[in-house]
Coordinates of C-alpha atoms in Angstrom, one line a residue:
M1 CA 59.8 71.2 59.7
K2 CA 60.9 74.8 59.9
P3 CA 63.9 76.4 58.3
I4 CA 66.6 78.3 60.3
K5 CA 69.7 80.2 59.2
I6 CA 72.9 80.4 61.2
N7 CA 75.2 83.2 60.1
E8 CA 79.0 82.9 59.9
G9 CA 80.7 83.1 63.2
N10 CA 77.7 81.7 65.0
I11 CA 76.8 78.2 66.1
G12 CA 73.4 76.7 66.9
M13 CA 72.4 74.5 69.8
I14 CA 69.4 72.3 69.1
F15 CA 67.2 71.2 72.1
K16 CA 64.5 68.6 72.0
S17 CA 61.9 68.8 74.8
G18 CA 64.4 71.0 76.7
D19 CA 67.3 68.7 76.4
F20 CA 70.4 69.4 74.3
N21 CA 70.4 67.4 71.1
K22 CA 73.1 68.6 68.8
L23 CA 75.1 71.5 67.3
L24 CA 74.4 73.2 64.0
K25 CA 77.2 75.0 62.1
A26 CA 76.7 78.1 60.0
G27 CA 74.3 77.7 57.1
K28 CA 70.7 76.9 56.4
H29 CA 69.0 74.0 58.2
W30 CA 65.6 72.4 58.7
I31 CA 64.5 71.5 62.2
S32 CA 61.4 70.0 63.7
F33 CA 58.7 72.3 64.9
N34 CA 59.1 70.8 68.4
D35 CA 62.8 71.6 68.5
S36 CA 64.2 74.9 69.8
V37 CA 67.5 76.5 68.9
E38 CA 70.0 78.7 70.8
I39 CA 72.3 80.8 68.6
H40 CA 75.7 81.6 70.1
N41 CA 78.4 84.0 69.0
M42 CA 81.5 81.9 68.8
A43 CA 83.8 84.9 69.4
K44 CA 82.3 85.4 72.9
P45 CA 82.7 83.2 76.0
F46 CA 80.0 80.4 76.2
Q47 CA 77.1 81.1 78.5
S48 CA 74.0 79.0 79.1
D49 CA 71.3 78.3 81.7
I50 CA 72.1 74.6 81.3
P51 CA 74.9 73.5 83.6
L52 CA 78.2 73.1 81.7
N53 CA 78.8 69.7 83.2
V54 CA 75.5 68.4 81.6
L55 CA 76.5 69.7 78.2
L56 CA 80.0 68.2 78.4
K57 CA 78.5 64.7 78.4
H58 CA 77.8 65.2 74.7
D59 CA 80.8 64.5 72.5
D60 CA 80.0 67.0 69.7
F61 CA 79.7 69.9 72.3
K62 CA 82.7 68.7 74.2
N63 CA 84.8 68.7 71.0
A64 CA 83.6 72.2 70.0
I65 CA 84.3 73.9 73.3
E66 CA 87.5 74.6 75.3
V67 CA 86.9 74.4 79.1
I68 CA 89.1 76.2 81.6
E69 CA 88.9 75.4 85.3
V70 CA 90.4 77.9 87.8
N71 CA 91.0 76.8 91.4
D72 CA 90.6 79.0 94.4
D73 CA 94.4 79.6 94.7
Q74 CA 94.8 80.4 91.0
L75 CA 94.3 83.1 88.5
V76 CA 94.2 82.6 84.7
L77 CA 95.1 85.3 82.2
R78 CA 93.2 84.8 78.9
Y79 CA 94.7 86.0 75.7
E80 CA 92.7 86.2 72.5
D81 CA 94.7 86.1 69.2
G82 CA 97.8 86.9 71.3
A83 CA 96.4 90.0 73.0
F84 CA 95.5 90.1 76.7
S85 CA 91.7 89.9 77.2
E86 CA 90.7 89.3 80.8
V87 CA 91.5 87.7 84.2
L88 CA 89.7 84.6 85.1
R89 CA 89.1 84.0 88.8
A90 CA 88.1 80.7 90.5
G91 CA 85.4 78.9 88.5
K92 CA 84.8 77.0 85.2
Y93 CA 84.8 78.8 81.9
A94 CA 84.1 77.7 78.3
Y95 CA 85.1 79.2 74.9
W96 CA 84.1 78.1 71.4
K97 CA 86.9 76.7 69.2
G98 CA 87.4 77.7 65.6
I99 CA 86.9 81.5 65.6
A100 CA 89.5 83.1 68.0
N101 CA 92.8 81.6 69.0
H102 CA 92.6 81.4 72.8
S103 CA 95.6 81.0 75.1
F104 CA 95.7 80.8 78.9
Q105 CA 98.4 81.6 81.4
Y106 CA 97.9 80.0 84.9
C107 CA 99.2 81.9 87.9
D108 CA 99.7 80.3 91.4
L109 CA 98.4 82.7 94.1
K110 CA 100.2 80.6 96.7
E111 CA 103.4 82.3 95.4
A112 CA 104.2 85.9 96.4
R113 CA 105.8 87.0 93.2
V114 CA 104.1 87.6 89.9
P115 CA 105.6 85.4 87.2
A116 CA 108.3 87.1 85.2
E117 CA 106.6 85.7 82.0
I118 CA 103.8 88.2 82.4
S119 CA 104.6 91.2 80.3
L120 CA 104.9 94.7 81.7
N121 CA 102.1 95.9 79.4
V122 CA 99.7 93.3 80.9
L123 CA 100.8 94.3 84.4
K124 CA 100.0 97.9 83.7
T125 CA 96.3 97.1 82.8
M126 CA 93.7 98.0 85.4
A127 CA 92.6 94.4 85.7
L128 CA 96.1 93.4 87.0
K129 CA 96.7 96.6 89.0
L130 CA 93.8 95.6 91.2
L131 CA 95.4 92.2 91.8
T132 CA 99.0 93.1 92.3
K133 CA 101.3 95.6 94.1
E134 CA 104.3 97.2 92.6
I135 CA 107.6 97.9 94.5
E136 CA 110.1 100.1 92.8
I137 CA 113.8 99.9 93.7
Q138 CA 115.8 103.1 92.8
P139 CA 119.2 102.9 91.1
F140 CA 120.9 104.1 94.3
E141 CA 119.1 101.6 96.5
K142 CA 119.5 98.0 97.5
A143 CA 116.6 96.2 99.2
L144 CA 115.9 92.9 101.0
L145 CA 112.6 91.1 100.5
Y146 CA 110.9 89.4 103.4
I147 CA 107.9 87.1 102.9
D148 CA 105.9 86.3 106.0
G149 CA 108.7 87.6 108.2
K150 CA 111.4 85.5 106.5
L151 CA 114.2 86.8 104.3
D152 CA 113.6 85.7 100.7
S153 CA 116.1 87.5 98.5
E154 CA 117.8 90.8 97.6
L155 CA 115.9 93.0 95.1
K156 CA 117.8 94.6 92.4
Q157 CA 117.1 98.0 90.7
G158 CA 113.8 98.2 88.9
A159 CA 110.1 97.3 89.3
H160 CA 109.0 94.2 91.2
Y161 CA 105.5 92.8 91.2
F162 CA 103.7 90.8 93.9
W163 CA 100.2 89.3 94.2
S164 CA 97.9 91.0 96.6
N165 CA 97.2 87.9 98.5
S166 CA 97.6 86.7 102.1
K167 CA 101.4 86.8 101.9
N168 CA 103.0 89.5 104.1
I169 CA 105.4 91.4 101.9
Q170 CA 108.0 93.6 103.6
I171 CA 110.9 95.5 102.1
Q172 CA 114.1 96.7 103.9
R173 CA 115.8 99.5 101.8
I174 CA 119.3 100.9 102.0
D175 CA 120.6 104.0 100.3
T176 CA 124.0 103.2 98.7
R177 CA 124.9 106.8 98.0
T178 CA 127.6 108.6 100.1
Q179 CA 126.1 109.6 103.5
T180 CA 127.3 111.9 106.2
L181 CA 127.4 111.1 109.9
E182 CA 127.7 114.1 112.3
I183 CA 129.1 113.5 115.8
S184 CA 128.6 116.8 117.6
G185 CA 129.3 118.2 121.0
Q186 CA 131.6 115.4 122.2
E187 CA 133.2 116.5 125.5
I188 CA 136.5 114.6 125.8
L189 CA 139.5 114.9 128.2
T190 CA 143.0 115.1 126.7
Q191 CA 145.9 113.3 128.3
D192 CA 146.7 116.5 130.3
K193 CA 143.1 116.7 131.5
V194 CA 141.9 119.6 129.3
N195 CA 138.2 119.2 128.6
L196 CA 137.5 119.8 124.9
R197 CA 134.3 119.9 122.9
I198 CA 134.7 118.3 119.5
N199 CA 132.5 118.3 116.4
F200 CA 133.3 115.4 114.1
S201 CA 132.1 114.5 110.6
A202 CA 132.4 111.3 108.6
Q203 CA 131.4 110.1 105.1
Y204 CA 130.5 106.5 104.6
Q205 CA 128.8 104.2 102.1
V206 CA 126.8 101.0 102.6
Y207 CA 128.0 98.3 100.2
D208 CA 126.5 95.1 101.7
I209 CA 122.8 95.4 102.6
Y210 CA 122.7 91.9 104.0
L211 CA 125.4 92.7 106.6
A212 CA 123.9 96.1 107.4
R213 CA 120.2 95.0 107.7
E214 CA 120.0 91.3 108.3
K215 CA 123.2 90.7 110.4
T216 CA 123.2 94.0 112.3
K217 CA 120.5 95.7 114.4
E218 CA 120.4 99.5 113.8
F219 CA 123.7 99.7 112.0
E220 CA 123.6 103.5 112.0
T221 CA 123.6 103.5 115.8
Q222 CA 126.5 101.0 115.9
L223 CA 128.5 103.1 113.4
Y224 CA 127.9 106.2 115.5
Q225 CA 129.2 104.5 118.6
M226 CA 132.3 103.2 116.7
F227 CA 133.3 106.7 115.6
Q228 CA 132.5 108.1 119.1
L229 CA 134.8 105.5 120.9
A230 CA 137.6 105.8 118.4
L231 CA 137.6 109.6 118.7
R232 CA 137.7 109.4 122.5
E233 CA 140.6 106.9 122.3
Y234 CA 142.6 109.1 120.0
V235 CA 142.0 112.4 121.9
G236 CA 142.6 110.8 125.3
T237 CA 146.1 109.6 124.5
L238 CA 147.5 113.0 123.5
P239 CA 148.2 116.2 125.4
L240 CA 146.5 119.4 124.2
D241 CA 149.6 120.8 122.4
E242 CA 150.2 117.6 120.5
L243 CA 146.6 117.2 119.7
L244 CA 146.4 120.7 118.2
A245 CA 149.5 119.9 116.1
K246 CA 148.2 116.5 114.9
K247 CA 144.5 117.5 114.4
E248 CA 144.7 116.5 110.7
S249 CA 146.0 113.0 111.5
V250 CA 142.8 112.0 113.3
S251 CA 141.3 111.0 110.0
E252 CA 144.0 108.5 109.2
F253 CA 143.9 107.0 112.7
I254 CA 140.1 106.5 112.7
I255 CA 140.0 105.0 109.2
N256 CA 142.8 102.6 110.0
H257 CA 141.2 101.8 113.4
L258 CA 137.7 101.2 112.2
S259 CA 138.0 99.9 108.6
A260 CA 137.8 96.2 109.7
K261 CA 135.0 96.8 112.2
T262 CA 132.8 98.7 109.7
K263 CA 133.2 96.0 107.1
E264 CA 131.5 93.6 109.5
I265 CA 128.4 95.7 109.3
G266 CA 128.6 96.2 105.5
V267 CA 129.9 99.8 105.7
R268 CA 132.9 101.5 104.0
I269 CA 134.4 104.6 105.5
L270 CA 135.2 107.2 102.7
D271 CA 136.5 110.1 104.8
C272 CA 136.4 111.7 108.2
G273 CA 137.8 114.6 110.2
V274 CA 137.5 117.0 113.1
R275 CA 135.1 119.9 112.0
D276 CA 135.5 122.0 115.2
L277 CA 137.7 121.8 118.2
I278 CA 136.4 124.1 121.0
L279 CA 138.6 125.0 123.9
P280 CA 137.3 126.0 127.4
G281 CA 137.2 129.7 128.0
E282 CA 140.1 129.9 130.4
V283 CA 142.3 127.7 128.2
K284 CA 141.4 129.8 125.2
E285 CA 142.5 133.0 127.1
I286 CA 145.8 131.4 128.1
M287 CA 146.4 130.3 124.5
N288 CA 145.8 133.8 123.3
Q289 CA 148.2 135.2 125.8
V290 CA 150.9 132.7 124.7
L291 CA 150.2 133.6 121.1
I292 CA 150.6 137.3 121.8
A293 CA 153.9 136.7 123.7
Q294 CA 155.2 134.6 120.8
K295 CA 154.4 137.3 118.3
K296 CA 156.0 140.0 120.5
A297 CA 159.1 137.9 120.9
Q298 CA 159.3 137.5 117.1
A299 CA 158.8 141.2 116.6
N300 CA 161.7 142.0 119.1
I301 CA 163.9 139.6 117.2
I302 CA 163.2 141.3 113.9
T303 CA 163.8 144.8 115.5
R304 CA 167.2 143.7 117.0
R305 CA 168.2 142.3 113.6
E306 CA 167.4 145.6 111.9
E307 CA 169.3 147.6 114.6
T308 CA 172.3 145.3 114.2
A309 CA 172.2 145.7 110.5
S310 CA 172.0 149.5 110.7
T311 CA 174.9 149.6 113.2
R312 CA 177.0 147.4 111.0
S313 CA 176.3 149.7 108.0
L314 CA 177.3 152.8 110.0
L315 CA 180.5 151.1 111.2
N316 CA 181.4 150.2 107.6
T317 CA 180.7 153.8 106.5
A318 CA 182.9 155.2 109.3
K319 CA 185.8 152.9 108.3
L320 CA 185.6 154.0 104.7
M321 CA 185.6 157.7 105.7
E322 CA 188.6 157.1 108.1
D323 CA 190.6 155.7 105.2
N324 CA 189.5 158.2 102.6
P325 CA 189.6 162.0 103.7
M326 CA 187.9 163.1 100.5
L327 CA 184.9 160.8 101.2
F328 CA 184.8 162.2 104.8
K329 CA 184.7 165.8 103.3
L330 CA 181.9 164.8 100.9
K331 CA 179.9 163.2 103.8
E332 CA 180.5 166.3 105.9
M333 CA 179.2 168.6 103.2
E334 CA 176.2 166.3 102.7
Y335 CA 175.2 166.6 106.4
V336 CA 175.8 170.4 106.3
E337 CA 173.5 170.6 103.3
K338 CA 170.8 168.7 105.1
I339 CA 171.1 170.8 108.2
S340 CA 171.1 174.0 106.2
E341 CA 167.8 173.1 104.6
K342 CA 166.1 173.6 108.0
I343 CA 167.9 176.9 108.9
S344 CA 166.4 180.2 107.7
E345 CA 169.3 182.6 108.7
I346 CA 173.0 182.2 109.5
T347 CA 175.1 185.0 111.2
L348 CA 178.9 185.0 110.6
S349 CA 181.6 187.1 112.4
N350 CA 183.9 189.5 110.4
G351 CA 187.4 188.5 109.6
G352 CA 187.0 184.8 110.0
Q353 CA 187.1 182.1 107.5
I354 CA 183.6 181.3 106.4
I355 CA 184.2 177.5 106.1
D356 CA 185.9 177.4 109.5
Q357 CA 183.0 179.3 111.1
L358 CA 180.5 176.9 109.5
R359 CA 182.5 173.9 110.7
G360 CA 182.6 175.3 114.2
M361 CA 178.9 176.0 114.1
F362 CA 178.0 172.5 113.1
G363 CA 180.6 170.8 115.3
T364 CA 182.6 169.3 112.4
A365 CA 185.9 171.2 112.9
K366 CA 189.0 169.1 113.5

């Protein structure tokens, strides 16, 4: 007999003639000289050159070990005392009982999604990063998930994790913020056959990704064509003068005209309007001439009004002077004073009345 000592946390496997015989727990033991012993650390996964299936035929070994079998289409996450330890791929694994508290989480690789029960901290470990792919949906986005070409679900804001397996994962995204659509250089005939070039702008928002992406092919192209046709319909029913007068009303017409149609593709119109309305050169020249003529006519009207007012004022003054001789004399002297300011020398004849001579000189004598 020979003595052996098994330390705490270890376990001994006794072999007789190469075959497993029994287990020895921590402590001091005596064994036969013909027996051999393997000392195993119970905190580590069990490993041995002897096939596990052979050892499991012995009840004492079977009761001391926990066996985990992982199929080809599975992954198992092992936790030790509640903390993530490792990923187990396809195969058979064994762990000693009694030292560490082992727990195992099975994952089905036939599924595309990573189970929600797996914590974010575990998903961020390198072991899981190599086995998964992360898709981030921004707060201003909506997204549709397609698995193997089939619509699966709508993805909400946040991070979504999928297994890196044979499943074909595709994401269709939509920006739900306000977007601008520019319709430039549209050449349209008015009702009176004037060829205009119009630049139009619209603001819209996608509110239903399912209608915009799944039920509609290239919704942006369809939206562009809707605005284009509505603009042509509005402009084509009005003569040029009326169109220029009602240019601001195009927004109301198009929103009312297209609201129901855009809802069918999951789009809401927020605002729209004509940005530029460009006239042909010859029409622009005619419009300028008309504008100049209008302004001249307005100026002539103002001038005639001023002349009429001035004449009316003179007439009223004349009537007052006719009824009031003293006022007439004062007015007469006022004019004489004004005229005298511009005369440097006056010659008077001898013997005549000075005032009479001045009156005769200025043509005010009665």
